[in-house]
Amino acid sequence: MARNFVSRGDYLTMIAAAGGVKSGVGVLIGNLFGIAMTDAAEGAEYEAAVTGVWDLPSAGAINAGAAVYWE
């Protein structure tokens, strides 16, 4: 393995924004979307999953292959 390998990148450490974050909720940092793996208070570090398949609430039906955006 290459000596400069750090990690697979499935989880990234982020800093909780105003109001904090709840485990299992989608988070958007710039253009990077992830799912918070733990609760975190505002300003605290937490891990967010940036890969995988997740069951999240939606505003309606999503057709297979459609682009999906998080607001």
PDB file of N, CA and C in Angstrom:
ATOM      1  N   MET A   1       0.856  -1.185   0.000  1.00  0.00           N
ATOM      2  CA  MET A   1       0.000   0.000   0.000  1.00  0.00           C
ATOM      3  C   MET A   1       0.895   1.239   0.000  1.00  0.00           C
ATOM      4  N   ALA A   2       0.441   2.264  -0.663  1.00  0.00           N
ATOM      5  CA  ALA A   2       1.206   3.505  -0.734  1.00  0.00           C
ATOM      6  C   ALA A   2       1.431   4.095   0.650  1.00  0.00           C
ATOM      7  N   ARG A   3       2.594   4.655   0.864  1.00  0.00           N
ATOM      8  CA  ARG A   3       2.946   5.223   2.175  1.00  0.00           C
ATOM      9  C   ARG A   3       2.136   6.461   2.534  1.00  0.00           C
ATOM     10  N   ASN A   4       1.558   7.123   1.544  1.00  0.00           N
ATOM     11  CA  ASN A   4       0.799   8.344   1.834  1.00  0.00           C
ATOM     12  C   ASN A   4      -0.708   8.076   1.998  1.00  0.00           C
ATOM     13  N   PHE A   5      -1.120   6.805   2.010  1.00  0.00           N
ATOM     14  CA  PHE A   5      -2.524   6.451   2.241  1.00  0.00           C
ATOM     15  C   PHE A   5      -2.914   6.840   3.660  1.00  0.00           C
ATOM     16  N   VAL A   6      -4.058   7.513   3.815  1.00  0.00           N
ATOM     17  CA  VAL A   6      -4.524   7.946   5.133  1.00  0.00           C
ATOM     18  C   VAL A   6      -5.704   7.102   5.596  1.00  0.00           C
ATOM     19  N   SER A   7      -6.748   7.006   4.800  1.00  0.00           N
ATOM     20  CA  SER A   7      -7.918   6.208   5.154  1.00  0.00           C
ATOM     21  C   SER A   7      -8.768   5.999   3.908  1.00  0.00           C
ATOM     22  N   ARG A   8      -9.762   5.134   4.019  1.00  0.00           N
ATOM     23  CA  ARG A   8     -10.659   4.880   2.884  1.00  0.00           C
ATOM     24  C   ARG A   8     -11.531   6.102   2.578  1.00  0.00           C
ATOM     25  N   GLY A   9     -11.778   6.929   3.554  1.00  0.00           N
ATOM     26  CA  GLY A   9     -12.593   8.118   3.339  1.00  0.00           C
ATOM     27  C   GLY A   9     -14.084   7.887   3.452  1.00  0.00           C
ATOM     28  N   ASP A  10     -14.486   6.768   4.045  1.00  0.00           N
ATOM     29  CA  ASP A  10     -15.914   6.504   4.238  1.00  0.00           C
ATOM     30  C   ASP A  10     -16.520   7.433   5.283  1.00  0.00           C
ATOM     31  N   TYR A  11     -15.685   7.848   6.251  1.00  0.00           N
ATOM     32  CA  TYR A  11     -16.110   8.744   7.321  1.00  0.00           C
ATOM     33  C   TYR A  11     -15.130   9.915   7.375  1.00  0.00           C
ATOM     34  N   LEU A  12     -15.662  11.106   7.547  1.00  0.00           N
ATOM     35  CA  LEU A  12     -14.823  12.293   7.671  1.00  0.00           C
ATOM     36  C   LEU A  12     -15.155  13.011   8.969  1.00  0.00           C
ATOM     37  N   THR A  13     -14.161  13.590   9.595  1.00  0.00           N
ATOM     38  CA  THR A  13     -14.375  14.374  10.802  1.00  0.00           C
ATOM     39  C   THR A  13     -14.818  15.766  10.401  1.00  0.00           C
ATOM     40  N   MET A  14     -15.928  16.224  10.964  1.00  0.00           N
ATOM     41  CA  MET A  14     -16.479  17.552  10.671  1.00  0.00           C
ATOM     42  C   MET A  14     -16.689  18.297  11.982  1.00  0.00           C
ATOM     43  N   ILE A  15     -16.944  19.580  11.868  1.00  0.00           N
ATOM     44  CA  ILE A  15     -17.252  20.432  13.027  1.00  0.00           C
ATOM     45  C   ILE A  15     -18.730  20.793  12.955  1.00  0.00           C
ATOM     46  N   ALA A  16     -19.456  20.552  14.031  1.00  0.00           N
ATOM     47  CA  ALA A  16     -20.894  20.831  14.060  1.00  0.00           C
ATOM     48  C   ALA A  16     -21.173  22.323  13.938  1.00  0.00           C
ATOM     49  N   ALA A  17     -22.080  22.650  13.058  1.00  0.00           N
ATOM     50  CA  ALA A  17     -22.497  24.039  12.828  1.00  0.00           C
ATOM     51  C   ALA A  17     -23.418  24.511  13.953  1.00  0.00           C
ATOM     52  N   ALA A  18     -23.887  25.742  13.834  1.00  0.00           N
ATOM     53  CA  ALA A  18     -24.792  26.330  14.831  1.00  0.00           C
ATOM     54  C   ALA A  18     -25.966  25.396  15.100  1.00  0.00           C
ATOM     55  N   GLY A  19     -26.264  25.169  16.360  1.00  0.00           N
ATOM     56  CA  GLY A  19     -27.360  24.303  16.754  1.00  0.00           C
ATOM     57  C   GLY A  19     -26.961  22.846  16.913  1.00  0.00           C
ATOM     58  N   GLY A  20     -25.745  22.480  16.479  1.00  0.00           N
ATOM     59  CA  GLY A  20     -25.271  21.105  16.612  1.00  0.00           C
ATOM     60  C   GLY A  20     -25.875  20.187  15.576  1.00  0.00           C
ATOM     61  N   VAL A  21     -25.616  18.891  15.713  1.00  0.00           N
ATOM     62  CA  VAL A  21     -26.150  17.887  14.795  1.00  0.00           C
ATOM     63  C   VAL A  21     -26.670  16.690  15.581  1.00  0.00           C
ATOM     64  N   LYS A  22     -27.572  15.954  14.961  1.00  0.00           N
ATOM     65  CA  LYS A  22     -28.135  14.736  15.552  1.00  0.00           C
ATOM     66  C   LYS A  22     -27.706  13.533  14.717  1.00  0.00           C
ATOM     67  N   SER A  23     -27.434  12.443  15.369  1.00  0.00           N
ATOM     68  CA  SER A  23     -27.053  11.206  14.700  1.00  0.00           C
ATOM     69  C   SER A  23     -28.115  10.786  13.688  1.00  0.00           C
ATOM     70  N   GLY A  24     -27.663  10.355  12.503  1.00  0.00           N
ATOM     71  CA  GLY A  24     -28.572   9.865  11.476  1.00  0.00           C
ATOM     72  C   GLY A  24     -29.154  10.927  10.583  1.00  0.00           C
ATOM     73  N   VAL A  25     -28.815  12.188  10.823  1.00  0.00           N
ATOM     74  CA  VAL A  25     -29.350  13.302  10.047  1.00  0.00           C
ATOM     75  C   VAL A  25     -28.348  13.709   8.971  1.00  0.00           C
ATOM     76  N   GLY A  26     -28.854  14.099   7.817  1.00  0.00           N
ATOM     77  CA  GLY A  26     -27.994  14.585   6.751  1.00  0.00           C
ATOM     78  C   GLY A  26     -27.368  15.920   7.115  1.00  0.00           C
ATOM     79  N   VAL A  27     -26.102  16.083   6.753  1.00  0.00           N
ATOM     80  CA  VAL A  27     -25.391  17.336   6.989  1.00  0.00           C
ATOM     81  C   VAL A  27     -24.736  17.778   5.687  1.00  0.00           C
ATOM     82  N   LEU A  28     -24.676  19.057   5.490  1.00  0.00           N
ATOM     83  CA  LEU A  28     -24.078  19.621   4.288  1.00  0.00           C
ATOM     84  C   LEU A  28     -23.032  20.637   4.713  1.00  0.00           C
ATOM     85  N   ILE A  29     -21.774  20.358   4.385  1.00  0.00           N
ATOM     86  CA  ILE A  29     -20.671  21.269   4.663  1.00  0.00           C
ATOM     87  C   ILE A  29     -20.122  21.691   3.309  1.00  0.00           C
ATOM     88  N   GLY A  30     -20.404  22.919   2.907  1.00  0.00           N
ATOM     89  CA  GLY A  30     -20.049  23.343   1.551  1.00  0.00           C
ATOM     90  C   GLY A  30     -20.798  22.481   0.559  1.00  0.00           C
ATOM     91  N   ASN A  31     -20.084  21.790  -0.323  1.00  0.00           N
ATOM     92  CA  ASN A  31     -20.711  20.877  -1.284  1.00  0.00           C
ATOM     93  C   ASN A  31     -20.624  19.423  -0.848  1.00  0.00           C
ATOM     94  N   LEU A  32     -20.148  19.184   0.360  1.00  0.00           N
ATOM     95  CA  LEU A  32     -19.951  17.822   0.839  1.00  0.00           C
ATOM     96  C   LEU A  32     -21.125  17.392   1.704  1.00  0.00           C
ATOM     97  N   PHE A  33     -21.807  16.314   1.289  1.00  0.00           N
ATOM     98  CA  PHE A  33     -22.955  15.796   2.021  1.00  0.00           C
ATOM     99  C   PHE A  33     -22.556  14.539   2.777  1.00  0.00           C
ATOM    100  N   GLY A  34     -23.046  14.402   3.990  1.00  0.00           N
ATOM    101  CA  GLY A  34     -22.797  13.201   4.776  1.00  0.00           C
ATOM    102  C   GLY A  34     -23.933  12.958   5.749  1.00  0.00           C
ATOM    103  N   ILE A  35     -23.827  11.854   6.471  1.00  0.00           N
ATOM    104  CA  ILE A  35     -24.790  11.500   7.511  1.00  0.00           C
ATOM    105  C   ILE A  35     -24.045  11.497   8.836  1.00  0.00           C
ATOM    106  N   ALA A  36     -24.514  12.315   9.789  1.00  0.00           N
ATOM    107  CA  ALA A  36     -23.877  12.390  11.108  1.00  0.00           C
ATOM    108  C   ALA A  36     -23.983  11.040  11.794  1.00  0.00           C
ATOM    109  N   MET A  37     -22.867  10.534  12.306  1.00  0.00           N
ATOM    110  CA  MET A  37     -22.841   9.235  12.957  1.00  0.00           C
ATOM    111  C   MET A  37     -23.081   9.339  14.465  1.00  0.00           C
ATOM    112  N   THR A  38     -22.936  10.528  15.029  1.00  0.00           N
ATOM    113  CA  THR A  38     -23.174  10.753  16.457  1.00  0.00           C
ATOM    114  C   THR A  38     -23.807  12.127  16.631  1.00  0.00           C
ATOM    115  N   ASP A  39     -24.404  12.365  17.786  1.00  0.00           N
ATOM    116  CA  ASP A  39     -24.851  13.706  18.149  1.00  0.00           C
ATOM    117  C   ASP A  39     -23.612  14.536  18.450  1.00  0.00           C
ATOM    118  N   ALA A  40     -23.673  15.824  18.164  1.00  0.00           N
ATOM    119  CA  ALA A  40     -22.560  16.717  18.493  1.00  0.00           C
ATOM    120  C   ALA A  40     -23.099  18.115  18.760  1.00  0.00           C
ATOM    121  N   ALA A  41     -22.580  18.738  19.797  1.00  0.00           N
ATOM    122  CA  ALA A  41     -22.948  20.109  20.121  1.00  0.00           C
ATOM    123  C   ALA A  41     -22.254  21.065  19.154  1.00  0.00           C
ATOM    124  N   GLU A  42     -22.792  22.257  19.033  1.00  0.00           N
ATOM    125  CA  GLU A  42     -22.197  23.278  18.171  1.00  0.00           C
ATOM    126  C   GLU A  42     -20.701  23.421  18.448  1.00  0.00           C
ATOM    127  N   GLY A  43     -19.895  23.388  17.392  1.00  0.00           N
ATOM    128  CA  GLY A  43     -18.453  23.551  17.508  1.00  0.00           C
ATOM    129  C   GLY A  43     -17.686  22.276  17.815  1.00  0.00           C
ATOM    130  N   ALA A  44     -18.395  21.190  18.134  1.00  0.00           N
ATOM    131  CA  ALA A  44     -17.732  19.918  18.459  1.00  0.00           C
ATOM    132  C   ALA A  44     -17.451  19.116  17.187  1.00  0.00           C
ATOM    133  N   GLU A  45     -16.418  18.274  17.243  1.00  0.00           N
ATOM    134  CA  GLU A  45     -16.117  17.382  16.136  1.00  0.00           C
ATOM    135  C   GLU A  45     -17.056  16.180  16.160  1.00  0.00           C
ATOM    136  N   TYR A  46     -17.389  15.663  14.982  1.00  0.00           N
ATOM    137  CA  TYR A  46     -18.177  14.442  14.850  1.00  0.00           C
ATOM    138  C   TYR A  46     -17.785  13.763  13.540  1.00  0.00           C
ATOM    139  N   GLU A  47     -18.114  12.500  13.440  1.00  0.00           N
ATOM    140  CA  GLU A  47     -17.839  11.748  12.223  1.00  0.00           C
ATOM    141  C   GLU A  47     -19.095  11.744  11.364  1.00  0.00           C
ATOM    142  N   ALA A  48     -18.900  11.911  10.061  1.00  0.00           N
ATOM    143  CA  ALA A  48     -20.004  11.845   9.114  1.00  0.00           C
ATOM    144  C   ALA A  48     -19.662  10.814   8.043  1.00  0.00           C
ATOM    145  N   ALA A  49     -20.612   9.933   7.753  1.00  0.00           N
ATOM    146  CA  ALA A  49     -20.441   8.959   6.683  1.00  0.00           C
ATOM    147  C   ALA A  49     -20.685   9.672   5.357  1.00  0.00           C
ATOM    148  N   VAL A  50     -19.775   9.498   4.407  1.00  0.00           N
ATOM    149  CA  VAL A  50     -19.927  10.146   3.103  1.00  0.00           C
ATOM    150  C   VAL A  50     -20.080   9.108   1.984  1.00  0.00           C
ATOM    151  N   THR A  51     -20.224   7.837   2.363  1.00  0.00           N
ATOM    152  CA  THR A  51     -20.518   6.774   1.410  1.00  0.00           C
ATOM    153  C   THR A  51     -21.605   5.897   1.998  1.00  0.00           C
ATOM    154  N   GLY A  52     -22.182   5.067   1.191  1.00  0.00           N
ATOM    155  CA  GLY A  52     -23.173   4.119   1.673  1.00  0.00           C
ATOM    156  C   GLY A  52     -24.562   4.409   1.146  1.00  0.00           C
ATOM    157  N   VAL A  53     -25.478   3.557   1.504  1.00  0.00           N
ATOM    158  CA  VAL A  53     -26.882   3.681   1.116  1.00  0.00           C
ATOM    159  C   VAL A  53     -27.671   3.936   2.391  1.00  0.00           C
ATOM    160  N   TRP A  54     -28.465   4.990   2.383  1.00  0.00           N
ATOM    161  CA  TRP A  54     -29.179   5.426   3.580  1.00  0.00           C
ATOM    162  C   TRP A  54     -30.665   5.581   3.287  1.00  0.00           C
ATOM    163  N   ASP A  55     -31.481   5.353   4.271  1.00  0.00           N
ATOM    164  CA  ASP A  55     -32.925   5.558   4.182  1.00  0.00           C
ATOM    165  C   ASP A  55     -33.230   6.869   4.890  1.00  0.00           C
ATOM    166  N   LEU A  56     -33.495   7.908   4.103  1.00  0.00           N
ATOM    167  CA  LEU A  56     -33.770   9.244   4.646  1.00  0.00           C
ATOM    168  C   LEU A  56     -35.153   9.690   4.207  1.00  0.00           C
ATOM    169  N   PRO A  57     -35.798  10.550   4.997  1.00  0.00           N
ATOM    170  CA  PRO A  57     -37.101  11.068   4.568  1.00  0.00           C
ATOM    171  C   PRO A  57     -36.946  11.921   3.312  1.00  0.00           C
ATOM    172  N   SER A  58     -37.954  11.895   2.462  1.00  0.00           N
ATOM    173  CA  SER A  58     -37.909  12.721   1.252  1.00  0.00           C
ATOM    174  C   SER A  58     -39.194  13.532   1.133  1.00  0.00           C
ATOM    175  N   ALA A  59     -39.164  14.517   0.251  1.00  0.00           N
ATOM    176  CA  ALA A  59     -40.323  15.374   0.030  1.00  0.00           C
ATOM    177  C   ALA A  59     -41.260  14.773  -1.009  1.00  0.00           C
ATOM    178  N   GLY A  60     -40.956  13.592  -1.510  1.00  0.00           N
ATOM    179  CA  GLY A  60     -41.798  12.957  -2.513  1.00  0.00           C
ATOM    180  C   GLY A  60     -41.074  11.797  -3.163  1.00  0.00           C
ATOM    181  N   ALA A  61     -41.706  11.265  -4.205  1.00  0.00           N
ATOM    182  CA  ALA A  61     -41.123  10.128  -4.913  1.00  0.00           C
ATOM    183  C   ALA A  61     -39.858  10.544  -5.654  1.00  0.00           C
ATOM    184  N   ILE A  62     -38.883   9.654  -5.673  1.00  0.00           N
ATOM    185  CA  ILE A  62     -37.638   9.885  -6.406  1.00  0.00           C
ATOM    186  C   ILE A  62     -37.506   8.776  -7.439  1.00  0.00           C
ATOM    187  N   ASN A  63     -37.446   9.159  -8.695  1.00  0.00           N
ATOM    188  CA  ASN A  63     -37.323   8.171  -9.764  1.00  0.00           C
ATOM    189  C   ASN A  63     -35.901   7.625  -9.821  1.00  0.00           C
ATOM    190  N   ALA A  64     -35.776   6.368 -10.183  1.00  0.00           N
ATOM    191  CA  ALA A  64     -34.466   5.731 -10.308  1.00  0.00           C
ATOM    192  C   ALA A  64     -33.588   6.530 -11.267  1.00  0.00           C
ATOM    193  N   GLY A  65     -32.365   6.809 -10.840  1.00  0.00           N
ATOM    194  CA  GLY A  65     -31.406   7.529 -11.672  1.00  0.00           C
ATOM    195  C   GLY A  65     -31.515   9.039 -11.609  1.00  0.00           C
ATOM    196  N   ALA A  66     -32.500   9.560 -10.887  1.00  0.00           N
ATOM    197  CA  ALA A  66     -32.672  11.020 -10.794  1.00  0.00           C
ATOM    198  C   ALA A  66     -31.626  11.639  -9.899  1.00  0.00           C
ATOM    199  N   ALA A  67     -31.181  12.833 -10.227  1.00  0.00           N
ATOM    200  CA  ALA A  67     -30.270  13.580  -9.358  1.00  0.00           C
ATOM    201  C   ALA A  67     -31.046  14.034  -8.122  1.00  0.00           C
ATOM    202  N   VAL A  68     -30.415  13.944  -6.962  1.00  0.00           N
ATOM    203  CA  VAL A  68     -31.065  14.333  -5.713  1.00  0.00           C
ATOM    204  C   VAL A  68     -30.191  15.383  -5.033  1.00  0.00           C
ATOM    205  N   TYR A  69     -30.813  16.436  -4.533  1.00  0.00           N
ATOM    206  CA  TYR A  69     -30.094  17.529  -3.885  1.00  0.00           C
ATOM    207  C   TYR A  69     -30.592  17.696  -2.467  1.00  0.00           C
ATOM    208  N   TRP A  70     -29.715  18.107  -1.573  1.00  0.00           N
ATOM    209  CA  TRP A  70     -30.054  18.314  -0.169  1.00  0.00           C
ATOM    210  C   TRP A  70     -30.099  19.798   0.109  1.00  0.00           C
ATOM    211  N   GLU A  71     -31.182  20.264   0.707  1.00  0.00           N
ATOM    212  CA  GLU A  71     -31.296  21.686   1.072  1.00  0.00           C
ATOM    213  C   GLU A  71     -31.200  21.838   2.563  1.00  0.00           C
TER     214      GLU A  71
END
